[in-house]
Coordinates of C-alpha atoms and ligand atoms in Angstrom, one line a residue:
X29 CA -26.9 -4.0 6.0
X30 CA -24.6 -4.7 3.0
X31 CA -24.0 -8.0 1.4
X32 CA -20.6 -8.0 -0.4
X33 CA -20.2 -10.7 -3.0
X34 CA -17.3 -12.0 -5.0
X35 CA -16.8 -10.7 -8.6
X36 CA -15.9 -13.7 -10.8
X37 CA -16.0 -13.9 -14.6
X38 CA -18.0 -10.6 -14.7
X39 CA -20.7 -11.7 -12.2
X40 CA -21.4 -10.9 -8.6
X41 CA -21.7 -14.2 -6.8
X42 CA -21.9 -15.6 -3.2
X43 CA -19.7 -18.4 -2.0
X44 CA -20.9 -21.8 -3.1
X45 CA -20.6 -22.9 0.5
X46 CA -22.9 -20.0 1.5
X47 CA -20.2 -19.0 4.1
X48 CA -19.9 -15.3 5.0
X49 CA -18.1 -13.2 7.6
X50 CA -19.2 -10.1 9.4
X51 CA -18.0 -6.6 8.5
X52 CA -18.0 -4.1 11.5
X53 CA -17.5 -0.4 11.4
X54 CA -14.2 0.8 12.9
X55 CA -16.1 3.9 14.0
X56 CA -18.5 2.3 16.5
X57 CA -18.2 -1.5 16.0
X58 CA -21.7 -1.6 14.5
X59 CA -22.4 -4.6 12.3
X60 CA -22.4 -3.1 8.7
X61 CA -23.1 -6.3 6.8
X62 CA -21.7 -9.6 5.6
X63 CA -19.0 -10.5 3.1
X64 CA -18.8 -13.7 1.1
X65 CA -16.0 -16.0 2.5
X66 CA -14.2 -17.4 -0.5
X67 CA -12.7 -20.9 -0.4
X68 CA -10.9 -23.1 -2.9
X69 CA -13.9 -23.3 -5.2
X70 CA -14.1 -19.5 -5.6
X71 CA -10.4 -19.1 -6.1
X72 CA -10.4 -21.9 -8.7
X73 CA -13.4 -20.4 -10.6
X74 CA -11.7 -16.9 -10.6
X75 CA -8.3 -18.2 -11.7
X76 CA -9.8 -20.3 -14.5
X77 CA -11.9 -17.3 -15.6
X78 CA -8.8 -15.2 -15.7
X79 CA -7.0 -17.9 -17.7
X80 CA -9.8 -18.0 -20.2
X81 CA -9.9 -14.2 -20.6
X82 CA -6.1 -14.2 -21.1
X83 CA -6.4 -16.5 -24.0
X84 CA -9.6 -14.9 -25.2
X85 CA -10.9 -11.4 -25.9
X86 CA -8.5 -9.7 -23.6
X87 CA -5.4 -11.5 -24.9
X88 CA -6.4 -10.8 -28.5
X89 CA -7.3 -7.1 -28.0
X90 CA -5.1 -4.6 -29.8
X91 CA -3.1 -2.5 -27.4
X92 CA -4.8 0.7 -28.4
X93 CA -8.2 -0.7 -27.5
X94 CA -6.9 -2.0 -24.2
X95 CA -5.4 1.4 -23.4
X96 CA -8.7 3.1 -24.3
X97 CA -10.6 0.7 -22.0
X98 CA -8.3 1.5 -19.1
X99 CA -8.9 5.2 -19.6
X100 CA -12.6 4.4 -19.5
X101 CA -12.1 2.5 -16.2
X102 CA -10.4 5.6 -14.8
X103 CA -13.2 7.8 -16.1
X104 CA -15.8 5.4 -14.6
X105 CA -14.1 5.7 -11.2
X106 CA -14.3 9.5 -11.5
X107 CA -17.9 9.4 -12.5
X108 CA -18.7 7.3 -9.4
X109 CA -16.3 9.2 -7.2
X110 CA -18.7 9.8 -4.3
X111 CA -19.6 6.1 -4.2
X112 CA -15.9 5.1 -4.0
X113 CA -15.3 7.7 -1.3
X114 CA -18.3 6.3 0.7
X115 CA -17.1 2.7 0.2
X116 CA -13.6 3.5 1.5
X117 CA -15.0 5.7 4.4
X118 CA -17.3 3.0 5.5
X119 CA -14.6 0.3 5.5
X120 CA -11.8 2.4 7.1
X121 CA -13.6 5.2 9.1
X122 CA -10.9 7.6 7.9
X123 CA -11.6 11.4 7.3
X124 CA -13.4 12.2 4.1
X125 CA -10.8 14.6 2.8
X126 CA -8.1 11.8 2.8
X127 CA -10.4 9.7 0.5
X128 CA -11.3 12.7 -1.6
X129 CA -7.9 14.2 -2.1
X130 CA -5.5 11.2 -1.9
X131 CA -6.9 7.7 -2.0
X132 CA -9.7 7.7 -4.6
X133 CA -8.1 10.1 -7.2
X134 CA -5.0 7.9 -7.0
X135 CA -7.2 4.9 -7.8
X136 CA -8.2 6.5 -11.1
X137 CA -4.7 7.8 -11.8
X138 CA -3.3 4.3 -11.4
X139 CA -5.2 3.2 -14.5
X140 CA -4.3 6.2 -16.6
X141 CA -0.6 6.4 -16.0
X142 CA 0.1 2.7 -16.8
X143 CA -2.2 2.8 -19.9
X144 CA -0.1 5.7 -21.1
X145 CA 3.2 4.1 -20.3
X146 CA 2.5 0.9 -22.0
X147 CA 2.1 2.7 -25.3
X148 CA 5.3 4.6 -25.1
X149 CA 7.9 2.1 -23.8
X150 CA 10.5 1.0 -26.3
X151 CA 12.4 -2.3 -26.1
X152 CA 16.0 -2.8 -27.0
X153 CA 17.6 -4.1 -30.2
X154 CA 21.1 -5.1 -31.2
X155 CA 22.8 -6.0 -34.4
X156 CA 25.2 -8.9 -34.0
X157 CA 28.2 -9.4 -36.3
X158 CA 28.4 -12.9 -37.7
X159 CA 31.4 -14.7 -39.4
X160 CA 29.6 -14.7 -42.8
X161 CA 29.2 -10.9 -42.5
X162 CA 25.4 -11.0 -42.8
X163 CA 24.8 -10.3 -39.2
X164 CA 21.9 -11.1 -36.9
X165 CA 19.2 -8.8 -35.5
X166 CA 18.2 -9.2 -31.9
X167 CA 15.2 -7.5 -30.5
X168 CA 13.1 -7.8 -27.4
X169 CA 9.4 -8.0 -27.1
X170 CA 7.3 -7.7 -23.9
X171 CA 4.5 -10.2 -23.3
X172 CA 2.0 -10.4 -20.4
X173 CA 3.1 -12.4 -17.4
X174 CA -0.2 -14.3 -17.4
X175 CA -2.7 -14.6 -14.5
X176 CA -1.6 -12.4 -11.7
X177 CA -2.7 -12.9 -8.1
X178 CA -3.1 -9.5 -6.3
X179 CA -3.2 -9.6 -2.5
X180 CA -3.7 -6.2 -0.9
X181 CA -4.0 -4.7 2.6
X182 CA -6.5 -2.5 4.4
X183 CA -4.7 0.7 5.1
X184 CA -5.3 2.5 1.8
X185 CA -7.4 -0.2 0.1
X186 CA -8.4 1.3 -3.2
X187 CA -5.1 3.1 -3.9
X188 CA -3.0 0.1 -3.1
X189 CA -5.1 -2.5 -5.0
X190 CA -5.3 -0.4 -8.1
X191 CA -1.6 0.3 -7.9
X192 CA -1.2 -3.3 -8.9
X193 CA -4.3 -3.9 -11.0
X194 CA -3.6 -0.8 -13.2
X195 CA -0.2 -1.9 -14.5
X196 CA -1.2 -5.6 -14.5
X197 CA -4.1 -5.0 -16.9
X198 CA -2.1 -2.3 -19.0
X199 CA 0.5 -5.0 -19.7
X200 CA -2.2 -7.4 -20.9
X201 CA -2.5 -9.7 -17.9
X202 CA -5.6 -10.8 -16.1
X203 CA -6.0 -10.6 -12.4
X204 CA -7.6 -12.3 -9.4
X205 CA -7.7 -9.8 -6.4
X206 CA -7.9 -10.9 -2.8
X207 CA -8.6 -7.6 -1.0
X208 CA -8.1 -7.4 2.8
X209 CA -10.9 -9.0 4.7
X210 CA -11.2 -5.6 6.6
X211 CA -11.9 -3.6 3.4
X212 CA -13.8 -5.5 0.8
X213 CA -16.0 -2.7 -0.6
X214 CA -14.1 -0.7 -3.1
X215 CA -12.6 -3.7 -5.0
X216 CA -16.2 -5.0 -5.4
X217 CA -17.5 -1.6 -6.6
X218 CA -14.7 -1.6 -9.2
X219 CA -16.2 -4.7 -10.7
X220 CA -19.3 -2.7 -11.6
X221 CA -17.1 -0.1 -13.3
X222 CA -15.3 -2.9 -15.2
X223 CA -18.6 -4.3 -16.5
X224 CA -20.0 -0.9 -17.3
X225 CA -17.1 0.1 -19.6
X226 CA -17.0 -3.4 -21.3
X227 CA -13.9 -5.0 -19.8
X228 CA -14.4 -8.6 -20.8
X229 CA -15.5 -11.1 -18.1
X230 CA -12.6 -12.8 -16.3
X231 CA -10.1 -10.0 -16.8
X232 CA -10.7 -8.6 -13.3
X233 CA -11.9 -10.9 -10.6
X234 CA -12.3 -10.4 -6.9
X235 CA -12.4 -13.2 -4.3
X236 CA -13.1 -12.2 -0.7
X237 CA -11.9 -14.0 2.4
X238 CA -9.1 -14.3 4.8
X239 CA -5.4 -15.1 4.4
X240 CA -3.8 -18.2 6.0
X241 CA -5.5 -21.5 5.0
X242 CA -8.1 -19.4 3.3
X243 CA -8.7 -17.5 0.0
X244 CA -5.4 -15.6 0.2
X245 CA -3.3 -18.7 0.6
X246 CA -5.3 -20.7 -1.9
X247 CA -4.7 -18.0 -4.5
X248 CA -0.9 -17.9 -3.8
X249 CA -0.7 -21.7 -4.1
X250 CA -2.9 -22.1 -7.2
X251 CA -0.8 -23.5 -10.0
X252 CA -2.5 -21.5 -12.7
X253 CA -1.3 -18.3 -11.1
X254 CA 1.8 -17.0 -12.9
X255 CA 2.9 -14.3 -10.5
X256 CA 1.9 -12.8 -7.1
X257 CA 2.0 -9.2 -6.3
X258 CA 1.5 -8.5 -2.6
X259 CA 1.4 -5.5 -0.3
X260 CA 1.2 -6.2 3.4
X261 CA 3.2 -7.3 6.4
X262 CA 6.7 -8.7 6.1
X263 CA 5.7 -11.8 8.0
X264 CA 2.9 -12.5 5.4
X265 CA 5.4 -11.9 2.6
X266 CA 7.5 -14.7 4.0
X267 CA 4.5 -17.1 3.9
X268 CA 3.6 -16.0 0.4
X269 CA 7.2 -16.4 -0.8
X270 CA 7.2 -20.0 0.4
X271 CA 3.9 -20.7 -1.4
X272 CA 5.3 -19.1 -4.6
X273 CA 8.4 -21.3 -4.4
X274 CA 6.2 -24.3 -5.5
X275 CA 6.0 -23.8 -9.2
X276 CA 8.7 -21.1 -9.2
X277 CA 6.3 -18.2 -9.5
X278 CA 7.6 -14.6 -9.5
X279 CA 6.7 -12.2 -6.6
X280 CA 6.6 -8.5 -6.2
X281 CA 6.4 -7.4 -2.5
X282 CA 5.7 -4.1 -0.8
X283 CA 6.1 -4.9 2.9
X284 CA 6.4 -3.2 6.3
X285 CA 8.5 -0.3 7.4
X286 CA 9.9 1.4 10.5
X287 CA 10.8 4.6 8.9
X288 CA 13.0 7.3 10.3
X289 CA 12.1 11.0 10.1
X290 CA 15.2 13.2 10.5
X291 CA 15.0 16.8 11.4
X292 CA 18.1 19.0 11.3
X293 CA 18.4 22.2 13.3
X294 CA 18.5 24.3 10.1
X295 CA 15.1 23.1 8.9
X296 CA 12.1 25.3 8.3
X297 CA 10.7 24.6 11.7
X298 CA 7.0 24.9 11.0
X299 CA 7.2 22.9 7.8
X300 CA 9.1 20.1 9.6
X301 CA 6.6 19.9 12.5
X302 CA 3.7 19.7 10.0
X303 CA 5.5 17.2 7.8
X304 CA 6.4 14.9 10.7
X305 CA 2.9 15.3 12.1
X306 CA 1.4 14.1 8.8
X307 CA 3.9 11.3 8.3
X308 CA 3.4 9.9 11.8
X309 CA -0.3 10.5 12.3
X310 CA -2.1 10.7 8.9
X311 CA -4.5 7.8 8.4
X312 CA -4.2 7.2 12.2
X313 CA -0.6 6.2 11.6
X314 CA -1.6 3.3 9.4
X315 CA 0.7 4.1 6.5
X316 CA 3.6 1.9 5.5
X317 CA 5.6 5.0 4.6
X318 CA 4.8 6.6 8.0
X319 CA 7.3 7.8 10.5
X320 CA 7.5 5.9 13.8
X321 CA 11.1 6.9 14.6
X322 CA 11.9 10.6 14.7
X323 CA 15.4 12.0 15.2
X324 CA 15.8 15.7 15.9
X325 CA 19.0 17.6 16.1
X326 CA 19.7 18.6 19.7
X327 CA 19.5 22.5 19.5
X328 CA 15.8 22.3 18.5
X329 CA 14.8 19.0 20.3
X330 CA 12.8 20.4 23.2
X331 CA 11.0 23.0 21.0
X332 CA 10.2 20.3 18.4
X333 CA 8.8 17.8 20.9
X334 CA 6.6 20.6 22.4
X335 CA 5.3 21.7 19.0
X336 CA 4.5 18.1 17.8
X337 CA 2.8 17.4 21.2
X338 CA 0.6 20.5 20.7
X339 CA -0.2 19.4 17.1
X340 CA -1.3 16.0 18.4
X341 CA -3.4 17.4 21.1
X342 CA -5.3 19.5 18.6
X343 CA -6.8 16.6 16.5
X344 CA -10.5 16.4 16.2
X345 CA -11.8 12.8 16.5
X346 CA -15.0 12.2 14.6
X347 CA -17.0 10.5 11.9
X348 CA -15.8 11.1 8.3
X349 CA -17.3 14.3 7.0
X350 CA -18.4 15.5 10.4
X351 CA -17.7 19.3 10.8
X352 CA -14.1 19.7 11.9
X353 CA -13.3 16.0 12.1
X354 CA -9.8 15.3 10.9
X355 CA -8.8 12.1 12.7
X356 CA -10.2 8.6 12.4
X357 CA -10.1 5.3 14.3
X358 CA -7.9 2.3 13.7
X359 CA -9.1 -0.3 11.3
X360 CA -10.4 -2.8 13.8
X361 CA -10.7 -3.9 17.4
X362 CA -8.0 -6.4 16.8
X363 CA -5.6 -3.7 15.6
X364 CA -6.6 -1.4 18.4
X365 CA -5.6 -4.2 20.9
X366 CA -2.2 -4.6 19.1
X367 CA -1.5 -0.8 19.2
X368 CA -2.5 -0.5 22.8
X369 CA -0.3 -3.4 23.7
X370 CA 2.6 -1.4 22.3
X371 CA 1.5 1.7 24.2
X372 CA 1.7 -0.4 27.4
X373 CA 5.1 -1.9 26.4
X374 CA 6.6 1.5 25.8
X375 CA 5.8 2.6 29.3
X376 CA 7.0 -0.7 30.8
X377 CA 10.3 -0.3 28.9
X378 CA 10.8 3.1 30.5
X379 CA 9.5 5.6 28.0
X380 CA 8.7 9.2 28.9
X381 CA 5.1 9.7 27.7
X382 CA 4.9 13.1 26.1
X383 CA 1.2 12.8 25.0
X384 CA -1.5 10.3 24.4
X385 CA -0.8 6.7 25.4
X386 CA -4.4 5.5 25.6
X387 CA -8.0 5.7 24.4
X388 CA -9.7 9.1 23.9
X389 CA -12.9 10.0 25.7
X390 CA -15.5 9.6 22.9
X391 CA -19.2 10.5 22.8
X392 CA -21.5 7.5 23.5
X393 CA -22.3 6.8 19.9
X394 CA -18.6 6.3 19.1
X395 CA -17.4 4.8 22.4
X396 CA -17.2 1.3 21.0
X397 CA -15.0 2.3 18.0
X398 CA -11.3 1.5 17.5
X399 CA -10.1 4.9 18.7
X400 CA -6.7 5.5 20.2
X401 CA -4.8 8.7 21.0
X402 CA -1.9 10.0 18.9
X403 CA 1.1 9.2 21.1
X404 CA 4.6 10.4 21.5
X405 CA 7.4 9.0 23.6
X406 CA 11.0 10.0 24.3
X407 CA 13.8 8.6 26.4
X408 CA 13.9 5.0 25.1
X409 CA 17.0 3.2 23.9
X410 CA 17.1 2.0 20.3
X411 CA 16.6 -1.6 21.5
X412 CA 13.1 -0.9 22.9
X413 CA 10.3 -2.7 21.1
X414 CA 8.5 0.4 20.1
X415 CA 11.6 1.8 18.5
X416 CA 12.5 -1.4 16.6
X417 CA 9.1 -3.0 15.6
X418 CA 6.5 -1.7 13.2
X419 CA 3.4 -0.8 15.2
X420 CA 1.3 0.7 12.4
X421 CA -0.4 3.0 14.7
X422 CA -0.5 6.8 15.5
X423 CA 2.7 7.0 17.5
X424 CA 6.4 7.9 17.3
X425 CA 9.5 7.9 19.5
X426 CA 11.6 11.1 19.3
X427 CA 15.3 11.0 20.1
X428 CA 17.9 13.8 19.9
X429 CA 21.1 13.5 17.7
X430 CA 24.2 15.6 17.2
X431 CA 25.9 14.7 14.0
X432 CA 25.0 13.4 10.5
X433 CA 27.1 10.3 10.9
X434 CA 25.3 9.5 14.2
X435 CA 21.8 9.9 12.7
X436 CA 22.7 7.8 9.6
X437 CA 23.8 5.0 11.8
X438 CA 20.6 5.3 13.9
X439 CA 18.3 5.4 10.9
X440 CA 20.0 2.3 9.3
X441 CA 20.0 0.2 12.4
X442 CA 16.7 -1.5 11.5
X443 CA 15.7 -4.5 9.5
X444 CA 13.3 -2.5 7.4
X445 CA 14.3 -0.1 4.6
X446 CA 11.2 1.5 3.1
X447 CA 11.3 5.3 3.3
X448 CA 12.7 8.3 5.1
X449 CA 11.9 12.0 5.4
X450 CA 14.6 14.5 5.9
X451 CA 14.1 18.1 7.0
X452 CA 17.0 20.5 6.3
X453 CA 17.8 23.6 4.3
X454 CA 21.3 22.4 3.5
X455 CA 21.1 20.8 0.1
X456 CA 24.5 19.1 0.4
X457 CA 23.4 17.5 3.6
X458 CA 20.2 16.3 1.9
X459 CA 22.1 14.7 -0.9
X460 CA 24.6 13.0 1.5
X461 CA 21.7 11.7 3.6
X462 CA 19.8 10.4 0.6
X463 CA 22.8 8.4 -0.5
X464 CA 23.5 7.1 2.9
X465 CA 20.1 6.0 4.2
X466 CA 19.2 2.4 3.2
X467 CA 15.7 2.9 1.9
X468 CA 13.7 2.7 -1.3
X469 CA 12.4 6.3 -1.2
X470 CA 13.8 9.4 0.5
X471 CA 11.7 12.5 0.8
X472 CA 13.5 15.9 1.5
X473 CA 11.3 18.6 3.0
X474 CA 8.2 16.6 2.0
X475 CA 6.5 13.3 2.6
X476 CA 4.0 11.2 0.5
X477 CA 4.6 13.4 -2.5
X478 CA 4.4 10.8 -5.3
X479 CA 5.3 10.9 -8.9
X480 CA 3.8 7.7 -10.3
X481 CA 6.5 7.5 -13.0
X482 CA 9.2 6.9 -10.4
X483 CA 10.4 3.6 -8.9
X484 CA 8.6 2.6 -5.6
X485 CA 9.5 -0.2 -3.2
X486 CA 11.5 -1.1 -0.2
X487 CA 15.0 -2.4 0.5
X488 CA 16.0 -4.9 3.2
X489 CA 12.9 -6.5 4.6
X490 CA 10.6 -3.9 3.2
X491 CA 10.1 -5.5 -0.1
X492 CA 11.3 -7.2 -3.3
X493 CA 11.3 -5.4 -6.6
X494 CA 10.2 -1.9 -7.7
X495 CA 6.8 -0.9 -9.1
X496 CA 5.9 2.5 -10.6
X497 CA 6.5 3.9 -14.1
X498 CA 8.4 1.6 -16.5
X499 CA 9.7 -0.4 -13.5
X500 CA 6.3 -2.0 -13.1
X501 CA 6.9 -3.7 -16.5
X502 CA 9.7 -5.7 -15.0
X503 CA 7.2 -7.7 -13.0
X504 CA 4.1 -7.5 -15.1
X505 CA 5.6 -8.6 -18.4
X506 CA 7.9 -11.3 -19.7
X507 CA 10.7 -9.9 -21.8
X508 CA 11.6 -12.2 -24.7
X509 CA 14.5 -11.9 -27.0
X510 CA 14.2 -12.7 -30.7
X511 CA 17.3 -13.4 -32.8
X512 CA 17.1 -13.3 -36.6
X513 CA 20.0 -14.3 -38.7
X514 CA 20.0 -12.0 -41.7
Ligands
NAD2 P1 -1.4 -8.4 6.2 O1 -0.1 -9.0 5.7 O2 -1.9 -8.9 7.4 O3 -2.5 -8.7 5.1 C1 -2.4 -8.2 3.8 C2 -3.2 -9.2 2.9 O4 -2.6 -10.5 2.9 C3 -4.6 -9.4 3.3 O5 -5.4 -9.4 2.1 C4 -4.6 -10.7 4.0 O6 -5.8 -11.4 4.0 C5 -3.6 -11.5 3.1 N1 -2.9 -12.6 3.8 C6 -2.6 -12.7 5.1 N2 -2.0 -13.9 5.3 C7 -1.9 -14.5 4.1 C8 -1.3 -15.7 3.6 N3 -0.7 -16.6 4.4 N4 -1.4 -16.0 2.3 C9 -2.0 -15.2 1.4 N5 -2.5 -14.0 1.8 C10 -2.5 -13.7 3.1 O7 -1.2 -6.8 6.1 P2 -2.3 -5.7 6.6 O8 -2.3 -5.8 8.1 O9 -3.5 -5.9 5.8 O10 -1.5 -4.4 6.2 C11 -0.6 -3.7 7.0 C12 0.8 -4.0 6.5 O11 1.0 -3.7 5.2 C13 1.9 -3.2 7.3 O12 3.0 -4.1 7.6 C14 2.3 -2.2 6.3 O13 3.6 -1.6 6.5 C15 2.2 -3.0 5.0 N6 2.1 -2.1 3.8 C16 3.1 -1.9 3.0 C17 3.1 -1.0 1.9 C18 4.2 -0.8 1.0 O14 4.1 -0.2 0.0 N7 5.4 -1.3 1.3 C19 1.9 -0.3 1.7 C20 0.8 -0.5 2.6 C21 0.9 -1.4 3.6

């Protein structure tokens, strides 16, 4: 049994109230341990520690030393790679190879890339003519935003949390992280790494707990928090934006998606099937960038549906690291109930069930876990709930289309605008689609291929702002202008 504590001002501490909540395994619903339930006192202590560090050692540290320290954090993660993999596995139940090849290495990379960027970003300068002919020099400087509240979700906990903490610290801010209540382990483990490489107390703080009327909301309402960076549901983003309005705090939001995958008849068929399979079913469909709406050009529609069905029916459910296992459970019983309610709704709304639609037969030791089958539907109108709403599960609806104009209209007819994946060998078509589809990121003949120097974020109700590369500086720094009369 584990006991997960807060990390405040460089120390691992329980809640002063003594309150905890249970953490259960998604694999078998077994009680794994308890997690400290943070309240106002813990949020207050963490925010004040962050404020002290901002004006103390961290704030005074030369950039070169800060950059070296963040490289040491990345190296510290790599040295304890297996522990981070184990922490993420235990919390999420996802296959080991996903943690090993995607989620944990990205955690380390998120510190390195922003440490390097901060050393190499110029700011602008202008020479202004003045009536006396002497002129005035204007130049811009970047300063840290201050204390940043980081609120992160459960679907790729370490990757998504460090995606915010990396640039925040590189820019000289201090942070208070409120990880998802479902996945507290890796954020806590990172506290050990911070201490071991000498990051001053108060620079990185973690308060565990829930969202509404709990640690999450207390953090977003704290008047010593200067900005809030959030990844999660659009509905939660709405609540956080309202909280941030008090005190006019800045927000950066990465929110939900209902992404379209578009497959043209001229695509490389096998690559497209594999690409759409990954985008719809990796991480058991719990990926914001995932594909829950698939549009396939009519000449290859039946063949594509059959191939994707076969791919779904070949998954191997199992514990992370078990031989052959490549497919995990959903995060929780609560999320399982939500996904299954959509499975029932799809059939009630008239879908043709191609495969899945329920709970797989599992061995006795895993029967109580949050397992659901990968599921494909066809035959629904675009107004059906499962075609319109984000389910965040392993499922997709596939619909045939005939023309480019038709599929652009279908893809754009949604309130979300996060990402799309397009499969074609016609480069001109790919460029036209990329310009026409209203999303923050378009992948062509690929998916989840990320260059961390590029802008990342969503349009419409999928987010506010862009993070990644120099774009992260827009949120994590204040740009000041200095005007000197010569
Ligand atoms: P969620 O919004 O339920 O929770 C995210 C975090 O917000 C958790 O830490 C939670 O405790 C906290 N929270 C909840 N209510 C709060 C409140 N009122 N005030 C402050 N904090 C609050 O999201 P989730 O279920 O953990 O994650 C899944 C969602 O995240 C999906 O919608 C998915 O699309 C989205 N997501 C988006 C991206 C992206 O980059 N756009 C990436 C990953 C996940």
